[in-house]
JSON list of C-alpha atoms in Angstrom, two decimals:
[
{"chain": "O", "resi": 1, "resn": "UNK", "atom": "CA", "xyz": [-41.81, 202.93, 217.50]},
{"chain": "O", "resi": 2, "resn": "UNK", "atom": "CA", "xyz": [-40.48, 206.01, 215.54]},
{"chain": "O", "resi": 3, "resn": "UNK", "atom": "CA", "xyz": [-42.50, 208.97, 214.79]},
{"chain": "O", "resi": 4, "resn": "UNK", "atom": "CA", "xyz": [-41.31, 212.00, 212.79]},
{"chain": "O", "resi": 5, "resn": "UNK", "atom": "CA", "xyz": [-42.86, 215.64, 212.79]},
{"chain": "O", "resi": 6, "resn": "UNK", "atom": "CA", "xyz": [-40.92, 218.32, 210.72]},
{"chain": "O", "resi": 7, "resn": "UNK", "atom": "CA", "xyz": [-37.35, 218.20, 212.12]},
{"chain": "O", "resi": 8, "resn": "UNK", "atom": "CA", "xyz": [-38.27, 216.26, 215.43]},
{"chain": "O", "resi": 9, "resn": "UNK", "atom": "CA", "xyz": [-38.22, 212.52, 215.53]},
{"chain": "O", "resi": 10, "resn": "UNK", "atom": "CA", "xyz": [-39.61, 210.66, 218.39]},
{"chain": "O", "resi": 11, "resn": "UNK", "atom": "CA", "xyz": [-38.31, 207.23, 219.43]},
{"chain": "O", "resi": 12, "resn": "UNK", "atom": "CA", "xyz": [-40.48, 205.45, 221.93]},
{"chain": "O", "resi": 13, "resn": "UNK", "atom": "CA", "xyz": [-38.27, 202.60, 223.16]},
{"chain": "O", "resi": 14, "resn": "UNK", "atom": "CA", "xyz": [-40.14, 201.87, 226.46]},
{"chain": "O", "resi": 15, "resn": "UNK", "atom": "CA", "xyz": [-40.10, 198.34, 227.43]},
{"chain": "O", "resi": 16, "resn": "UNK", "atom": "CA", "xyz": [-37.23, 197.48, 225.43]},
{"chain": "O", "resi": 17, "resn": "UNK", "atom": "CA", "xyz": [-34.18, 196.14, 226.99]},
{"chain": "O", "resi": 18, "resn": "UNK", "atom": "CA", "xyz": [-30.53, 197.30, 226.10]},
{"chain": "O", "resi": 19, "resn": "UNK", "atom": "CA", "xyz": [-29.28, 197.31, 223.66]},
{"chain": "O", "resi": 20, "resn": "UNK", "atom": "CA", "xyz": [-32.72, 197.81, 222.24]},
{"chain": "O", "resi": 21, "resn": "UNK", "atom": "CA", "xyz": [-33.08, 201.58, 222.91]},
{"chain": "O", "resi": 22, "resn": "UNK", "atom": "CA", "xyz": [-29.60, 202.74, 221.58]},
{"chain": "O", "resi": 23, "resn": "UNK", "atom": "CA", "xyz": [-30.34, 200.45, 218.41]},
{"chain": "O", "resi": 24, "resn": "UNK", "atom": "CA", "xyz": [-33.50, 202.32, 217.90]},
{"chain": "O", "resi": 25, "resn": "UNK", "atom": "CA", "xyz": [-31.48, 205.73, 218.16]},
{"chain": "O", "resi": 26, "resn": "UNK", "atom": "CA", "xyz": [-29.12, 204.52, 215.56]},
{"chain": "O", "resi": 27, "resn": "UNK", "atom": "CA", "xyz": [-31.90, 203.58, 213.34]},
{"chain": "O", "resi": 28, "resn": "UNK", "atom": "CA", "xyz": [-33.50, 206.96, 213.78]},
{"chain": "O", "resi": 29, "resn": "UNK", "atom": "CA", "xyz": [-30.18, 208.81, 213.31]},
{"chain": "O", "resi": 30, "resn": "UNK", "atom": "CA", "xyz": [-29.58, 207.18, 209.92]},
{"chain": "O", "resi": 31, "resn": "UNK", "atom": "CA", "xyz": [-32.66, 208.76, 208.64]},
{"chain": "O", "resi": 32, "resn": "UNK", "atom": "CA", "xyz": [-31.92, 212.17, 210.28]},
{"chain": "O", "resi": 33, "resn": "UNK", "atom": "CA", "xyz": [-30.05, 215.07, 208.92]},
{"chain": "O", "resi": 34, "resn": "UNK", "atom": "CA", "xyz": [-28.10, 217.76, 210.70]},
{"chain": "O", "resi": 35, "resn": "UNK", "atom": "CA", "xyz": [-30.29, 220.02, 212.71]},
{"chain": "O", "resi": 36, "resn": "UNK", "atom": "CA", "xyz": [-32.94, 217.37, 213.41]},
{"chain": "O", "resi": 37, "resn": "UNK", "atom": "CA", "xyz": [-33.90, 216.72, 216.97]},
{"chain": "O", "resi": 38, "resn": "UNK", "atom": "CA", "xyz": [-34.34, 213.27, 218.14]},
{"chain": "O", "resi": 39, "resn": "UNK", "atom": "CA", "xyz": [-36.29, 212.52, 221.34]},
{"chain": "O", "resi": 40, "resn": "UNK", "atom": "CA", "xyz": [-35.96, 209.05, 222.87]},
{"chain": "O", "resi": 41, "resn": "UNK", "atom": "CA", "xyz": [-38.18, 207.50, 225.65]},
{"chain": "O", "resi": 42, "resn": "UNK", "atom": "CA", "xyz": [-36.72, 204.46, 227.22]},
{"chain": "O", "resi": 43, "resn": "UNK", "atom": "CA", "xyz": [-37.18, 202.50, 230.51]},
{"chain": "O", "resi": 44, "resn": "UNK", "atom": "CA", "xyz": [-34.12, 200.43, 230.65]},
{"chain": "O", "resi": 45, "resn": "UNK", "atom": "CA", "xyz": [-31.66, 201.92, 233.26]},
{"chain": "O", "resi": 46, "resn": "UNK", "atom": "CA", "xyz": [-28.76, 200.92, 230.92]},
{"chain": "O", "resi": 47, "resn": "UNK", "atom": "CA", "xyz": [-29.91, 203.55, 228.46]},
{"chain": "O", "resi": 48, "resn": "UNK", "atom": "CA", "xyz": [-28.54, 206.48, 230.33]},
{"chain": "O", "resi": 49, "resn": "UNK", "atom": "CA", "xyz": [-25.05, 205.40, 230.24]},
{"chain": "O", "resi": 50, "resn": "UNK", "atom": "CA", "xyz": [-25.42, 204.23, 226.68]},
{"chain": "O", "resi": 51, "resn": "UNK", "atom": "CA", "xyz": [-26.88, 207.38, 225.39]},
{"chain": "O", "resi": 52, "resn": "UNK", "atom": "CA", "xyz": [-23.91, 209.36, 227.05]},
{"chain": "O", "resi": 53, "resn": "UNK", "atom": "CA", "xyz": [-21.40, 207.07, 225.43]},
{"chain": "O", "resi": 54, "resn": "UNK", "atom": "CA", "xyz": [-23.01, 207.35, 222.01]},
{"chain": "O", "resi": 55, "resn": "UNK", "atom": "CA", "xyz": [-22.85, 211.10, 222.27]},
{"chain": "O", "resi": 56, "resn": "UNK", "atom": "CA", "xyz": [-19.51, 211.03, 223.20]},
{"chain": "O", "resi": 57, "resn": "UNK", "atom": "CA", "xyz": [-18.72, 208.71, 220.41]},
{"chain": "O", "resi": 58, "resn": "UNK", "atom": "CA", "xyz": [-20.63, 210.39, 217.55]},
{"chain": "O", "resi": 59, "resn": "UNK", "atom": "CA", "xyz": [-19.89, 213.98, 218.44]},
{"chain": "O", "resi": 60, "resn": "UNK", "atom": "CA", "xyz": [-23.73, 214.93, 218.32]},
{"chain": "O", "resi": 61, "resn": "UNK", "atom": "CA", "xyz": [-25.13, 217.23, 221.15]},
{"chain": "O", "resi": 62, "resn": "UNK", "atom": "CA", "xyz": [-27.14, 216.08, 223.99]},
{"chain": "O", "resi": 63, "resn": "UNK", "atom": "CA", "xyz": [-29.69, 218.66, 224.71]},
{"chain": "O", "resi": 64, "resn": "UNK", "atom": "CA", "xyz": [-31.43, 217.09, 227.66]},
{"chain": "O", "resi": 65, "resn": "UNK", "atom": "CA", "xyz": [-31.41, 213.78, 229.57]},
{"chain": "O", "resi": 66, "resn": "UNK", "atom": "CA", "xyz": [-33.61, 213.37, 232.54]},
{"chain": "O", "resi": 67, "resn": "UNK", "atom": "CA", "xyz": [-35.57, 210.92, 234.34]},
{"chain": "O", "resi": 68, "resn": "UNK", "atom": "CA", "xyz": [-39.36, 211.02, 234.58]},
{"chain": "O", "resi": 69, "resn": "UNK", "atom": "CA", "xyz": [-41.49, 208.76, 236.93]},
{"chain": "O", "resi": 70, "resn": "UNK", "atom": "CA", "xyz": [-42.21, 206.46, 234.05]},
{"chain": "O", "resi": 71, "resn": "UNK", "atom": "CA", "xyz": [-39.36, 206.93, 231.78]},
{"chain": "O", "resi": 72, "resn": "UNK", "atom": "CA", "xyz": [-35.90, 208.18, 230.86]},
{"chain": "O", "resi": 73, "resn": "UNK", "atom": "CA", "xyz": [-36.05, 210.93, 228.21]},
{"chain": "O", "resi": 74, "resn": "UNK", "atom": "CA", "xyz": [-33.03, 212.03, 226.06]},
{"chain": "O", "resi": 75, "resn": "UNK", "atom": "CA", "xyz": [-33.07, 214.64, 223.70]},
{"chain": "O", "resi": 76, "resn": "UNK", "atom": "CA", "xyz": [-30.17, 214.98, 221.18]},
{"chain": "O", "resi": 77, "resn": "UNK", "atom": "CA", "xyz": [-29.58, 217.48, 218.19]},
{"chain": "O", "resi": 78, "resn": "UNK", "atom": "CA", "xyz": [-27.88, 215.84, 215.13]},
{"chain": "O", "resi": 79, "resn": "UNK", "atom": "CA", "xyz": [-24.92, 217.80, 214.46]},
{"chain": "O", "resi": 80, "resn": "UNK", "atom": "CA", "xyz": [-22.28, 215.24, 213.25]},
{"chain": "O", "resi": 81, "resn": "UNK", "atom": "CA", "xyz": [-23.66, 213.93, 210.06]},
{"chain": "O", "resi": 82, "resn": "UNK", "atom": "CA", "xyz": [-21.36, 213.85, 207.23]}
]
């Protein structure tokens, strides 16, 4: 599920197995513009290394990556769109 409010996009990928969460990030990224913030919620433990690799590959900014009791939360700022 993807929700957008202003320049913030929330991607709820809880319950989706890898590579599903990173696929949802890519879909949200396609509709984002530089300066937008994408917050992703995921439960698959493979999401953490996937999002780090995606950030490194794309050159966007990882603002936060944390584990909460019920999910992994990643917050990225879109900075590398051309």
